[in-house]
Amino acid sequence: MTTKNCRWGILGAAFIAQKNWQAIRDAGNAMLVAVASRDVAKAQAFINLCQASAPHAVVPEAMGSYDALLARTDIDAVYIPLPTGLRKEWVIKAAQAGKHVLAEKPVGCTADDVAEIIAECEKHRVQFMDGVMFMHGQRLQRLRGVVDKEIGPVRHIATQFSFMSDEEFLRSNIRAHGKLEPLGCLGDLGWYCLRFTLWAMNEAAPVQVTGRIHSETRQTDDSPAVPLEFSGTLTFADGASASFYCSFTTANAQWAVVSGAKGLLQVSDFVLPFSGMKTQFSLTRSAFAIDGCRADMHAGRQIETLEEPSNNAPGSQESALFRTFSQLVLSGQLDPRWPQISLLTQRVLDACLRSAREGAVVVSV
């Protein structure tokens, strides 16, 4: 490839794509060529809205057909934020058209879907990656050494990702629709909890999991119920364990804690860094001291701050995601790690959901 920029198209005008519109612009090695919707007017409205907020030097073209966008020869890669229930079809079509694919998560409705997606991408020699942005942030790169050298061996990981929805969300948002998003909060939020856990464990698969659905909703009579509130546990071969909680009916939270033999890592905003120009984490090595009748627990807590912006600015995890993907495309070197971690995340998610549907039984992975 001789172009200095990876040329992008977007399939769908979903809300999450607004954020990635700017991330493509700020990646430094990417340009957005076109946005497609089933309705060209909707694609144009999306472009108008985003261009007013974060203008591209060359305004992307609005298209009224996904197939027509995939047929273009001036597009190298596509970002696909379509609902999970539709995603497999269009990822496979994109791969068959020779387009590299960055897809929203959860990648598929089942691990079999994801395996099929990966097989097609491998067959057509295109890169596949899911859109978990925190995997590309400066903070997570720093945390690798912290977990391995200053926390480990890891004994337990705990995560929570939640937000409080309203009646309108339950009534009309696709994330509560059983046909469009059959995994509910587990797919939308739990995916991040599971990915962080697998990352902390150096992508080792758990040997057993359990899951529990605490509440669920059925948006229409002809669609299946989806989880609104879910918790799960994971057990690993070395004896380490993990717990996670995700919910559409609980106040905003996105924390992660990694406990090990040497210390405790805490991240208060592991998915979406709190607004500002810095990211943080804390490392705690508490000490218990007894002096006669006096017993003291010394905090031993230190906070580390990185110069890393949130809010989609250049240098943020969002722009880093598109920069990393674009560099792979431009280099012509595919990285098999990214599709494999997607497949592992989906396998663990499937096992947790199976456990929940069968009464919280232990399921082997």
GROMACS .gro file of C-alpha atoms in nm:
model
  365
    1MET     CA    1   0.000   0.000   0.000
    2THR     CA    2   0.146   0.334  -0.105
    3THR     CA    3  -0.100   0.572   0.062
    4LYS     CA    4   0.018   0.731   0.386
    5ASN     CA    5  -0.331   0.711   0.536
    6CYS     CA    6  -0.561   0.417   0.590
    7ARG     CA    7  -0.884   0.505   0.409
    8TRP     CA    8  -1.194   0.431   0.617
    9GLY     CA    9  -1.563   0.378   0.566
   10ILE     CA   10  -1.832   0.351   0.835
   11LEU     CA   11  -2.124   0.110   0.799
   12GLY     CA   12  -2.410   0.253   1.001
   13ALA     CA   13  -2.486   0.582   1.171
   14ALA     CA   14  -2.506   0.457   1.530
   15PHE     CA   15  -2.442   0.692   1.821
   16ILE     CA   16  -2.110   0.524   1.909
   17ALA     CA   17  -1.989   0.605   1.556
   18GLN     CA   18  -2.000   0.977   1.639
   19LYS     CA   19  -1.718   0.927   1.886
   20ASN     CA   20  -1.513   0.730   1.636
   21TRP     CA   21  -1.568   0.990   1.364
   22GLN     CA   22  -1.333   1.214   1.560
   23ALA     CA   23  -1.099   0.927   1.654
   24ILE     CA   24  -1.038   0.854   1.285
   25ARG     CA   25  -0.959   1.221   1.226
   26ASP     CA   26  -0.718   1.234   1.520
   27ALA     CA   27  -0.540   0.903   1.455
   28GLY     CA   28  -0.274   1.072   1.241
   29ASN     CA   29  -0.260   0.794   0.980
   30ALA     CA   30  -0.626   0.766   0.879
   31MET     CA   31  -0.891   0.945   0.677
   32LEU     CA   32  -1.266   0.891   0.657
   33VAL     CA   33  -1.390   0.855   0.300
   34ALA     CA   34  -1.759   0.764   0.333
   35VAL     CA   35  -2.041   0.683   0.574
   36ALA     CA   36  -2.322   0.447   0.469
   37SER     CA   37  -2.671   0.398   0.605
   38ARG     CA   38  -2.971   0.220   0.459
   39ASP     CA   39  -3.110   0.572   0.414
   40VAL     CA   40  -2.876   0.821   0.246
   41ALA     CA   41  -3.052   1.108   0.422
   42LYS     CA   42  -2.969   0.951   0.757
   43ALA     CA   43  -2.605   0.913   0.653
   44GLN     CA   44  -2.595   1.278   0.545
   45ALA     CA   45  -2.755   1.393   0.870
   46PHE     CA   46  -2.492   1.196   1.062
   47ILE     CA   47  -2.213   1.357   0.858
   48ASN     CA   48  -2.359   1.706   0.904
   49LEU     CA   49  -2.383   1.660   1.281
   50CYS     CA   50  -2.031   1.522   1.317
   51GLN     CA   51  -1.871   1.766   1.073
   52ALA     CA   52  -2.011   2.057   1.275
   53SER     CA   53  -1.855   1.916   1.593
   54ALA     CA   54  -1.524   1.768   1.470
   55PRO     CA   55  -1.466   1.870   1.108
   56HIS     CA   56  -1.261   1.659   0.868
   57ALA     CA   57  -1.051   1.842   0.610
   58VAL     CA   58  -1.237   1.659   0.334
   59VAL     CA   59  -1.604   1.598   0.408
   60PRO     CA   60  -1.685   1.224   0.384
   61GLU     CA   61  -1.945   1.113   0.131
   62ALA     CA   62  -2.292   0.999   0.238
   63MET     CA   63  -2.408   0.668   0.091
   64GLY     CA   64  -2.742   0.489   0.103
   65SER     CA   65  -2.610   0.135   0.065
   66TYR     CA   66  -2.370  -0.077   0.270
   67ASP     CA   67  -2.295  -0.291  -0.035
   68ALA     CA   68  -2.206   0.015  -0.242
   69LEU     CA   69  -1.960   0.134   0.022
   70LEU     CA   70  -1.795  -0.209   0.035
   71ALA     CA   71  -1.760  -0.206  -0.344
   72ARG     CA   72  -1.553   0.115  -0.341
   73THR     CA   73  -1.187   0.082  -0.435
   74ASP     CA   74  -1.084   0.390  -0.238
   75ILE     CA   75  -1.164   0.235   0.102
   76ASP     CA   76  -0.918   0.007   0.283
   77ALA     CA   77  -1.096  -0.057   0.614
   78VAL     CA   78  -1.444  -0.033   0.758
   79TYR     CA   79  -1.573   0.037   1.105
   80ILE     CA   80  -1.895  -0.155   1.174
   81PRO     CA   81  -2.112  -0.032   1.465
   82LEU     CA   82  -2.423  -0.219   1.348
   83PRO     CA   83  -2.631  -0.408   1.607
   84THR     CA   84  -2.490  -0.743   1.716
   85GLY     CA   85  -2.779  -0.931   1.556
   86LEU     CA   86  -2.676  -0.790   1.215
   87ARG     CA   87  -2.302  -0.773   1.260
   88LYS     CA   88  -2.186  -1.116   1.140
   89GLU     CA   89  -2.346  -1.074   0.798
   90TRP     CA   90  -2.175  -0.743   0.732
   91VAL     CA   91  -1.837  -0.832   0.877
   92ILE     CA   92  -1.827  -1.134   0.649
   93LYS     CA   93  -1.937  -0.927   0.349
   94ALA     CA   94  -1.667  -0.672   0.428
   95ALA     CA   95  -1.401  -0.942   0.452
   96GLN     CA   96  -1.515  -1.091   0.122
   97ALA     CA   97  -1.483  -0.745  -0.032
   98GLY     CA   98  -1.122  -0.729   0.089
   99LYS     CA   99  -1.185  -0.466   0.357
  100HIS     CA  100  -1.010  -0.479   0.692
  101VAL     CA  101  -1.268  -0.477   0.973
  102LEU     CA  102  -1.294  -0.298   1.306
  103ALA     CA  103  -1.622  -0.408   1.468
  104GLU     CA  104  -1.810  -0.303   1.777
  105LYS     CA  105  -1.856  -0.545   2.061
  106PRO     CA  106  -1.987  -0.796   2.143
  107VAL     CA  107  -1.850  -0.927   1.815
  108GLY     CA  108  -2.124  -1.184   1.761
  109CYS     CA  109  -2.425  -1.344   1.920
  110THR     CA  110  -2.222  -1.659   1.995
  111ALA     CA  111  -1.865  -1.782   1.983
  112ASP     CA  112  -1.955  -1.986   1.675
  113ASP     CA  113  -2.043  -1.657   1.503
  114VAL     CA  114  -1.709  -1.511   1.599
  115ALA     CA  115  -1.517  -1.818   1.484
  116GLU     CA  116  -1.691  -1.792   1.147
  117ILE     CA  117  -1.607  -1.421   1.124
  118ILE     CA  118  -1.242  -1.484   1.203
  119ALA     CA  119  -1.220  -1.769   0.952
  120GLU     CA  120  -1.353  -1.542   0.675
  121CYS     CA  121  -1.113  -1.262   0.768
  122GLU     CA  122  -0.820  -1.506   0.764
  123LYS     CA  123  -0.934  -1.649   0.431
  124HIS     CA  124  -0.942  -1.307   0.269
  125ARG     CA  125  -0.625  -1.182   0.444
  126VAL     CA  126  -0.785  -0.889   0.624
  127GLN     CA  127  -0.725  -0.767   0.977
  128PHE     CA  128  -1.003  -0.809   1.231
  129MET     CA  129  -1.024  -0.628   1.564
  130ASP     CA  130  -1.299  -0.538   1.810
  131GLY     CA  131  -1.350  -0.184   1.935
  132VAL     CA  132  -1.240  -0.215   2.299
  133MET     CA  133  -1.069   0.120   2.325
  134PHE     CA  134  -0.899   0.082   2.661
  135MET     CA  135  -0.678  -0.193   2.516
  136HIS     CA  136  -0.496   0.078   2.319
  137GLY     CA  137  -0.455   0.345   2.588
  138GLN     CA  138  -0.125   0.453   2.738
  139ARG     CA  139  -0.251   0.363   3.084
  140LEU     CA  140  -0.310  -0.003   3.005
  141GLN     CA  141   0.038  -0.031   2.856
  142ARG     CA  142   0.178   0.104   3.183
  143LEU     CA  143  -0.042  -0.129   3.388
  144ARG     CA  144   0.103  -0.439   3.222
  145GLY     CA  145   0.429  -0.392   3.406
  146VAL     CA  146   0.250  -0.294   3.727
  147VAL     CA  147   0.040  -0.612   3.731
  148ASP     CA  148   0.327  -0.842   3.638
  149LYS     CA  149   0.597  -0.694   3.860
  150GLU     CA  150   0.428  -0.509   4.144
  151ILE     CA  151   0.097  -0.691   4.199
  152GLY     CA  152   0.142  -1.051   4.093
  153PRO     CA  153   0.101  -1.331   4.124
  154VAL     CA  154  -0.261  -1.229   4.067
  155ARG     CA  155  -0.507  -1.388   4.308
  156HIS     CA  156  -0.834  -1.206   4.234
  157ILE     CA  157  -0.976  -0.955   3.986
  158ALA     CA  158  -1.302  -0.767   4.047
  159THR     CA  159  -1.476  -0.537   3.797
  160GLN     CA  160  -1.801  -0.345   3.762
  161PHE     CA  161  -1.943  -0.156   3.466
  162SER     CA  162  -2.292  -0.015   3.505
  163PHE     CA  163  -2.522   0.276   3.434
  164MET     CA  164  -2.877   0.367   3.533
  165SER     CA  165  -3.114   0.355   3.237
  166ASP     CA  166  -3.467   0.491   3.226
  167GLU     CA  167  -3.805   0.368   3.106
  168GLU     CA  168  -3.748   0.506   2.757
  169PHE     CA  169  -3.425   0.309   2.731
  170LEU     CA  170  -3.600  -0.012   2.826
  171ARG     CA  171  -3.883   0.061   2.585
  172SER     CA  172  -3.691   0.166   2.273
  173ASN     CA  173  -3.311   0.137   2.297
  174ILE     CA  174  -3.170  -0.145   2.084
  175ARG     CA  175  -2.948  -0.257   2.374
  176ALA     CA  176  -3.264  -0.387   2.541
  177HIS     CA  177  -3.399  -0.552   2.224
  178GLY     CA  178  -3.362  -0.930   2.224
  179LYS     CA  179  -3.327  -0.972   1.849
  180LEU     CA  180  -3.088  -0.684   1.785
  181GLU     CA  181  -2.881  -0.717   2.104
  182PRO     CA  182  -2.957  -1.063   2.246
  183LEU     CA  183  -2.682  -1.043   2.511
  184GLY     CA  184  -2.818  -0.730   2.681
  185CYS     CA  185  -2.599  -0.578   2.951
  186LEU     CA  186  -2.369  -0.881   2.944
  187GLY     CA  187  -2.269  -0.808   2.585
  188ASP     CA  188  -2.274  -0.431   2.608
  189LEU     CA  189  -2.102  -0.387   2.946
  190GLY     CA  190  -1.988  -0.728   3.064
  191TRP     CA  191  -1.766  -0.762   2.756
  192TYR     CA  192  -1.541  -0.490   2.901
  193CYS     CA  193  -1.527  -0.656   3.243
  194LEU     CA  194  -1.434  -0.989   3.089
  195ARG     CA  195  -1.176  -0.833   2.857
  196PHE     CA  196  -1.004  -0.651   3.143
  197THR     CA  197  -0.998  -0.973   3.344
  198LEU     CA  198  -0.850  -1.173   3.057
  199TRP     CA  199  -0.596  -0.899   2.994
  200ALA     CA  200  -0.490  -0.900   3.361
  201MET     CA  201  -0.445  -1.278   3.337
  202ASN     CA  202  -0.225  -1.243   3.029
  203GLU     CA  203  -0.509  -1.382   2.816
  204ALA     CA  204  -0.522  -1.717   2.993
  205ALA     CA  205  -0.866  -1.875   2.965
  206PRO     CA  206  -1.057  -1.957   3.282
  207VAL     CA  207  -1.128  -2.324   3.344
  208GLN     CA  208  -1.473  -2.270   3.499
  209VAL     CA  209  -1.730  -1.992   3.519
  210THR     CA  210  -2.068  -1.920   3.673
  211GLY     CA  211  -2.324  -1.655   3.582
  212ARG     CA  212  -2.640  -1.510   3.729
  213ILE     CA  213  -2.910  -1.294   3.573
  214HIS     CA  214  -3.047  -1.069   3.846
  215SER     CA  215  -3.308  -0.899   3.625
  216GLU     CA  216  -3.404  -0.902   3.259
  217THR     CA  217  -3.643  -0.735   3.018
  218ARG     CA  218  -3.844  -0.827   2.711
  219GLN     CA  219  -3.891  -0.527   2.483
  220THR     CA  220  -4.149  -0.688   2.253
  221ASP     CA  221  -4.362  -1.000   2.276
  222ASP     CA  222  -4.181  -1.165   1.986
  223SER     CA  223  -3.826  -1.093   2.107
  224PRO     CA  224  -3.636  -1.292   2.372
  225ALA     CA  225  -3.561  -1.150   2.714
  226VAL     CA  226  -3.218  -0.993   2.768
  227PRO     CA  227  -3.020  -0.942   3.089
  228LEU     CA  228  -3.050  -0.603   3.257
  229GLU     CA  229  -2.831  -0.696   3.552
  230PHE     CA  230  -2.574  -0.976   3.552
  231SER     CA  231  -2.291  -1.106   3.770
  232GLY     CA  232  -2.039  -1.381   3.719
  233THR     CA  233  -1.732  -1.555   3.853
  234LEU     CA  234  -1.430  -1.705   3.680
  235THR     CA  235  -1.176  -1.958   3.810
  236PHE     CA  236  -0.834  -2.006   3.651
  237ALA     CA  237  -0.603  -2.305   3.640
  238ASP     CA  238  -0.349  -2.145   3.875
  239GLY     CA  239  -0.617  -2.089   4.141
  240ALA     CA  240  -0.675  -1.721   4.066
  241SER     CA  241  -1.037  -1.606   4.056
  242ALA     CA  242  -1.240  -1.316   3.922
  243SER     CA  243  -1.581  -1.163   3.976
  244PHE     CA  244  -1.771  -0.911   3.765
  245TYR     CA  245  -2.098  -0.720   3.772
  246CYS     CA  246  -2.268  -0.533   3.490
  247SER     CA  247  -2.602  -0.356   3.487
  248PHE     CA  248  -2.833  -0.121   3.302
  249THR     CA  249  -3.013  -0.051   3.633
  250THR     CA  250  -2.733   0.063   3.866
  251ALA     CA  251  -2.557   0.399   3.905
  252ASN     CA  252  -2.255   0.480   3.687
  253ALA     CA  253  -1.953   0.271   3.781
  254GLN     CA  254  -1.655   0.141   3.585
  255TRP     CA  255  -1.397   0.024   3.834
  256ALA     CA  256  -1.144  -0.258   3.834
  257VAL     CA  257  -0.937  -0.402   4.118
  258VAL     CA  258  -0.652  -0.650   4.079
  259SER     CA  259  -0.537  -0.817   4.402
  260GLY     CA  260  -0.208  -1.005   4.419
  261ALA     CA  261   0.057  -1.136   4.650
  262LYS     CA  262   0.246  -0.806   4.648
  263GLY     CA  263  -0.017  -0.536   4.625
  264LEU     CA  264  -0.351  -0.401   4.508
  265LEU     CA  265  -0.417  -0.217   4.181
  266GLN     CA  266  -0.725   0.005   4.157
  267VAL     CA  267  -0.859   0.180   3.847
  268SER     CA  268  -1.172   0.390   3.896
  269ASP     CA  269  -1.248   0.447   3.527
  270PHE     CA  270  -1.104   0.155   3.332
  271VAL     CA  271  -1.348   0.180   3.038
  272LEU     CA  272  -1.400   0.553   2.980
  273PRO     CA  273  -1.133   0.769   3.147
  274PHE     CA  274  -1.279   1.050   3.353
  275SER     CA  275  -1.290   1.380   3.167
  276GLY     CA  276  -0.961   1.567   3.157
  277MET     CA  277  -0.609   1.554   3.021
  278LYS     CA  278  -0.473   1.287   3.256
  279THR     CA  279  -0.540   0.925   3.346
  280GLN     CA  280  -0.468   0.769   3.684
  281PHE     CA  281  -0.445   0.447   3.878
  282SER     CA  282  -0.347   0.361   4.233
  283LEU     CA  283  -0.114   0.100   4.376
  284THR     CA  284  -0.166   0.002   4.738
  285ARG     CA  285   0.066  -0.190   4.968
  286SER     CA  286  -0.099  -0.157   5.307
  287ALA     CA  287   0.095  -0.251   5.619
  288PHE     CA  288  -0.046  -0.363   5.953
  289ALA     CA  289   0.157  -0.270   6.261
  290ILE     CA  290   0.103  -0.355   6.629
  291ASP     CA  291   0.269  -0.160   6.911
  292GLY     CA  292   0.143  -0.272   7.248
  293CYS     CA  293  -0.230  -0.198   7.260
  294ARG     CA  294  -0.213   0.008   6.944
  295ALA     CA  295  -0.296  -0.146   6.606
  296ASP     CA  296  -0.247   0.059   6.291
  297MET     CA  297  -0.323  -0.014   5.926
  298HIS     CA  298  -0.100   0.210   5.717
  299ALA     CA  299  -0.253   0.290   5.377
  300GLY     CA  300   0.061   0.261   5.167
  301ARG     CA  301  -0.130   0.398   4.869
  302GLN     CA  302   0.036   0.577   4.581
  303ILE     CA  303  -0.137   0.735   4.283
  304GLU     CA  304   0.030   0.745   3.943
  305THR     CA  305  -0.080   0.996   3.680
  306LEU     CA  306  -0.018   0.979   3.307
  307GLU     CA  307  -0.040   1.262   3.055
  308GLU     CA  308  -0.321   1.103   2.853
  309PRO     CA  309  -0.636   1.288   2.746
  310SER     CA  310  -0.991   1.161   2.753
  311ASN     CA  311  -1.276   1.304   2.545
  312ASN     CA  312  -1.148   1.172   2.214
  313ALA     CA  313  -0.858   1.418   2.188
  314PRO     CA  314  -0.542   1.331   1.994
  315GLY     CA  315  -0.346   1.089   2.211
  316SER     CA  316  -0.658   0.942   2.372
  317GLN     CA  317  -0.735   0.571   2.371
  318GLU     CA  318  -0.996   0.625   2.098
  319SER     CA  319  -0.750   0.779   1.855
  320ALA     CA  320  -0.489   0.518   1.954
  321LEU     CA  321  -0.732   0.240   1.857
  322PHE     CA  322  -0.765   0.374   1.504
  323ARG     CA  323  -0.394   0.457   1.482
  324THR     CA  324  -0.300   0.100   1.579
  325PHE     CA  325  -0.547  -0.055   1.337
  326SER     CA  326  -0.451   0.180   1.054
  327GLN     CA  327  -0.083   0.101   1.104
  328LEU     CA  328  -0.153  -0.270   1.070
  329VAL     CA  329  -0.339  -0.206   0.745
  330LEU     CA  330  -0.065   0.021   0.609
  331SER     CA  331   0.210  -0.224   0.706
  332GLY     CA  332   0.041  -0.520   0.539
  333GLN     CA  333   0.124  -0.729   0.846
  334LEU     CA  334  -0.178  -0.891   1.011
  335ASP     CA  335  -0.176  -0.942   1.388
  336PRO     CA  336  -0.357  -1.264   1.487
  337ARG     CA  337  -0.367  -1.170   1.855
  338TRP     CA  338  -0.658  -0.930   1.808
  339PRO     CA  339  -0.911  -1.175   1.660
  340GLN     CA  340  -0.806  -1.443   1.908
  341ILE     CA  341  -0.871  -1.225   2.215
  342SER     CA  342  -1.212  -1.140   2.067
  343LEU     CA  343  -1.291  -1.509   2.030
  344LEU     CA  344  -1.173  -1.588   2.383
  345THR     CA  345  -1.384  -1.304   2.527
  346GLN     CA  346  -1.691  -1.434   2.344
  347ARG     CA  347  -1.628  -1.792   2.457
  348VAL     CA  348  -1.612  -1.686   2.821
  349LEU     CA  349  -1.919  -1.464   2.779
  350ASP     CA  350  -2.113  -1.753   2.623
  351ALA     CA  351  -2.019  -1.981   2.912
  352CYS     CA  352  -2.132  -1.723   3.170
  353LEU     CA  353  -2.466  -1.681   2.995
  354ARG     CA  354  -2.514  -2.057   2.965
  355SER     CA  355  -2.449  -2.092   3.337
  356ALA     CA  356  -2.707  -1.823   3.415
  357ARG     CA  357  -2.969  -1.975   3.187
  358GLU     CA  358  -2.918  -2.313   3.353
  359GLY     CA  359  -2.954  -2.189   3.710
  360ALA     CA  360  -2.601  -2.063   3.786
  361VAL     CA  361  -2.441  -2.403   3.735
  362VAL     CA  362  -2.065  -2.430   3.700
  363VAL     CA  363  -1.966  -2.438   3.333
  364SER     CA  364  -1.628  -2.548   3.201
  365VAL     CA  365  -1.466  -2.328   2.938
   0.00000   0.00000   0.00000
